[in-house]
Amino acid sequence: DHIIVVYASAATTAKRALARAGMTPAKLAAILASQMPVDAKKKRADLCLDSDLKPEETRQDLIKWLAAMHVPMIGSDQAQS
């Protein structure tokens, strides 16, 4: 088993969350206060993916890690063997 943490900066997290219907700064603060801090999550992770990057960069980071872990991927030469 492996742990993958996908994270974003506090500013990005707030911007994305507050764009959701019904979300308020107070609700967001309560949600974040109830969660483990991001830095603590990252310390426990086998892989950390920064979602502040362009989606393709994040995707490539994941693909590289999966390849290093020898995980067969659909559509790859590995999946056919």
JSON list of C-alpha atoms in Angstrom, two decimals:
[
{"chain": "A", "resi": 1, "resn": "ASP", "atom": "CA", "xyz": [0.00, 0.00, 0.00]},
{"chain": "A", "resi": 2, "resn": "HIS", "atom": "CA", "xyz": [1.08, 3.56, -0.71]},
{"chain": "A", "resi": 3, "resn": "ILE", "atom": "CA", "xyz": [-0.13, 6.97, 0.34]},
{"chain": "A", "resi": 4, "resn": "ILE", "atom": "CA", "xyz": [-0.47, 9.72, -2.25]},
{"chain": "A", "resi": 5, "resn": "VAL", "atom": "CA", "xyz": [-1.21, 13.25, -1.09]},
{"chain": "A", "resi": 6, "resn": "VAL", "atom": "CA", "xyz": [-2.50, 15.80, -3.58]},
{"chain": "A", "resi": 7, "resn": "TYR", "atom": "CA", "xyz": [-2.10, 19.29, -2.18]},
{"chain": "A", "resi": 8, "resn": "ALA", "atom": "CA", "xyz": [-2.32, 22.94, -3.15]},
{"chain": "A", "resi": 9, "resn": "SER", "atom": "CA", "xyz": [-1.22, 26.18, -1.56]},
{"chain": "A", "resi": 10, "resn": "ALA", "atom": "CA", "xyz": [-3.50, 27.71, 1.05]},
{"chain": "A", "resi": 11, "resn": "ALA", "atom": "CA", "xyz": [-4.45, 30.43, -1.43]},
{"chain": "A", "resi": 12, "resn": "THR", "atom": "CA", "xyz": [-5.38, 27.92, -4.14]},
{"chain": "A", "resi": 13, "resn": "THR", "atom": "CA", "xyz": [-7.27, 25.75, -1.66]},
{"chain": "A", "resi": 14, "resn": "ALA", "atom": "CA", "xyz": [-9.30, 28.73, -0.47]},
{"chain": "A", "resi": 15, "resn": "LYS", "atom": "CA", "xyz": [-9.99, 29.96, -4.00]},
{"chain": "A", "resi": 16, "resn": "ARG", "atom": "CA", "xyz": [-11.20, 26.54, -5.17]},
{"chain": "A", "resi": 17, "resn": "ALA", "atom": "CA", "xyz": [-13.27, 25.86, -2.06]},
{"chain": "A", "resi": 18, "resn": "LEU", "atom": "CA", "xyz": [-14.92, 29.27, -1.94]},
{"chain": "A", "resi": 19, "resn": "ALA", "atom": "CA", "xyz": [-15.97, 28.89, -5.58]},
{"chain": "A", "resi": 20, "resn": "ARG", "atom": "CA", "xyz": [-18.26, 26.03, -4.54]},
{"chain": "A", "resi": 21, "resn": "ALA", "atom": "CA", "xyz": [-21.93, 26.72, -3.95]},
{"chain": "A", "resi": 22, "resn": "GLY", "atom": "CA", "xyz": [-22.74, 27.20, -0.28]},
{"chain": "A", "resi": 23, "resn": "MET", "atom": "CA", "xyz": [-19.13, 27.44, 0.88]},
{"chain": "A", "resi": 24, "resn": "THR", "atom": "CA", "xyz": [-18.27, 30.35, 3.15]},
{"chain": "A", "resi": 25, "resn": "PRO", "atom": "CA", "xyz": [-14.98, 31.44, 4.72]},
{"chain": "A", "resi": 26, "resn": "ALA", "atom": "CA", "xyz": [-16.29, 30.27, 8.10]},
{"chain": "A", "resi": 27, "resn": "LYS", "atom": "CA", "xyz": [-17.23, 26.81, 6.76]},
{"chain": "A", "resi": 28, "resn": "LEU", "atom": "CA", "xyz": [-13.87, 26.50, 5.06]},
{"chain": "A", "resi": 29, "resn": "ALA", "atom": "CA", "xyz": [-12.04, 27.49, 8.24]},
{"chain": "A", "resi": 30, "resn": "ALA", "atom": "CA", "xyz": [-13.99, 24.87, 10.21]},
{"chain": "A", "resi": 31, "resn": "ILE", "atom": "CA", "xyz": [-13.24, 22.17, 7.64]},
{"chain": "A", "resi": 32, "resn": "LEU", "atom": "CA", "xyz": [-9.53, 22.98, 7.56]},
{"chain": "A", "resi": 33, "resn": "ALA", "atom": "CA", "xyz": [-9.35, 23.13, 11.37]},
{"chain": "A", "resi": 34, "resn": "SER", "atom": "CA", "xyz": [-10.80, 19.62, 11.58]},
{"chain": "A", "resi": 35, "resn": "GLN", "atom": "CA", "xyz": [-8.20, 18.15, 9.22]},
{"chain": "A", "resi": 36, "resn": "MET", "atom": "CA", "xyz": [-4.62, 17.08, 9.70]},
{"chain": "A", "resi": 37, "resn": "PRO", "atom": "CA", "xyz": [-2.29, 19.88, 8.55]},
{"chain": "A", "resi": 38, "resn": "VAL", "atom": "CA", "xyz": [-1.06, 19.50, 4.98]},
{"chain": "A", "resi": 39, "resn": "ASP", "atom": "CA", "xyz": [2.59, 19.40, 6.07]},
{"chain": "A", "resi": 40, "resn": "ALA", "atom": "CA", "xyz": [1.84, 16.46, 8.36]},
{"chain": "A", "resi": 41, "resn": "LYS", "atom": "CA", "xyz": [0.05, 14.65, 5.53]},
{"chain": "A", "resi": 42, "resn": "LYS", "atom": "CA", "xyz": [2.99, 15.26, 3.20]},
{"chain": "A", "resi": 43, "resn": "LYS", "atom": "CA", "xyz": [5.44, 13.79, 5.73]},
{"chain": "A", "resi": 44, "resn": "ARG", "atom": "CA", "xyz": [3.46, 10.53, 5.77]},
{"chain": "A", "resi": 45, "resn": "ALA", "atom": "CA", "xyz": [3.07, 10.29, 2.00]},
{"chain": "A", "resi": 46, "resn": "ASP", "atom": "CA", "xyz": [4.97, 8.10, -0.40]},
{"chain": "A", "resi": 47, "resn": "LEU", "atom": "CA", "xyz": [4.21, 10.61, -3.14]},
{"chain": "A", "resi": 48, "resn": "CYS", "atom": "CA", "xyz": [3.14, 14.25, -2.96]},
{"chain": "A", "resi": 49, "resn": "LEU", "atom": "CA", "xyz": [1.47, 15.80, -5.99]},
{"chain": "A", "resi": 50, "resn": "ASP", "atom": "CA", "xyz": [1.34, 19.59, -6.21]},
{"chain": "A", "resi": 51, "resn": "SER", "atom": "CA", "xyz": [-1.96, 20.59, -7.80]},
{"chain": "A", "resi": 52, "resn": "ASP", "atom": "CA", "xyz": [-0.80, 24.19, -8.12]},
{"chain": "A", "resi": 53, "resn": "LEU", "atom": "CA", "xyz": [1.18, 22.98, -11.12]},
{"chain": "A", "resi": 54, "resn": "LYS", "atom": "CA", "xyz": [-0.35, 22.73, -14.56]},
{"chain": "A", "resi": 55, "resn": "PRO", "atom": "CA", "xyz": [-2.51, 19.58, -14.76]},
{"chain": "A", "resi": 56, "resn": "GLU", "atom": "CA", "xyz": [-0.16, 17.97, -17.29]},
{"chain": "A", "resi": 57, "resn": "GLU", "atom": "CA", "xyz": [2.83, 18.50, -14.98]},
{"chain": "A", "resi": 58, "resn": "THR", "atom": "CA", "xyz": [1.00, 16.89, -12.07]},
{"chain": "A", "resi": 59, "resn": "ARG", "atom": "CA", "xyz": [-0.08, 14.03, -14.34]},
{"chain": "A", "resi": 60, "resn": "GLN", "atom": "CA", "xyz": [3.50, 13.46, -15.50]},
{"chain": "A", "resi": 61, "resn": "ASP", "atom": "CA", "xyz": [4.75, 13.41, -11.90]},
{"chain": "A", "resi": 62, "resn": "LEU", "atom": "CA", "xyz": [2.20, 10.70, -11.13]},
{"chain": "A", "resi": 63, "resn": "ILE", "atom": "CA", "xyz": [3.08, 8.68, -14.25]},
{"chain": "A", "resi": 64, "resn": "LYS", "atom": "CA", "xyz": [6.80, 8.82, -13.42]},
{"chain": "A", "resi": 65, "resn": "TRP", "atom": "CA", "xyz": [6.14, 7.62, -9.87]},
{"chain": "A", "resi": 66, "resn": "LEU", "atom": "CA", "xyz": [3.86, 4.81, -11.06]},
{"chain": "A", "resi": 67, "resn": "ALA", "atom": "CA", "xyz": [6.48, 3.70, -13.57]},
{"chain": "A", "resi": 68, "resn": "ALA", "atom": "CA", "xyz": [9.16, 3.71, -10.84]},
{"chain": "A", "resi": 69, "resn": "MET", "atom": "CA", "xyz": [6.84, 1.55, -8.73]},
{"chain": "A", "resi": 70, "resn": "HIS", "atom": "CA", "xyz": [6.38, -0.82, -11.72]},
{"chain": "A", "resi": 71, "resn": "VAL", "atom": "CA", "xyz": [2.63, -0.25, -11.86]},
{"chain": "A", "resi": 72, "resn": "PRO", "atom": "CA", "xyz": [1.28, -1.31, -15.27]},
{"chain": "A", "resi": 73, "resn": "MET", "atom": "CA", "xyz": [-0.70, 1.44, -16.95]},
{"chain": "A", "resi": 74, "resn": "ILE", "atom": "CA", "xyz": [-3.49, 1.11, -19.46]},
{"chain": "A", "resi": 75, "resn": "GLY", "atom": "CA", "xyz": [-2.34, 1.97, -22.94]},
{"chain": "A", "resi": 76, "resn": "SER", "atom": "CA", "xyz": [1.33, 1.46, -22.15]},
{"chain": "A", "resi": 77, "resn": "ASP", "atom": "CA", "xyz": [3.64, -1.26, -23.40]},
{"chain": "A", "resi": 78, "resn": "GLN", "atom": "CA", "xyz": [3.84, -2.54, -19.80]},
{"chain": "A", "resi": 79, "resn": "ALA", "atom": "CA", "xyz": [0.10, -3.24, -19.69]},
{"chain": "A", "resi": 80, "resn": "GLN", "atom": "CA", "xyz": [0.36, -5.54, -22.72]},
{"chain": "A", "resi": 81, "resn": "SER", "atom": "CA", "xyz": [3.12, -7.77, -21.36]}
]
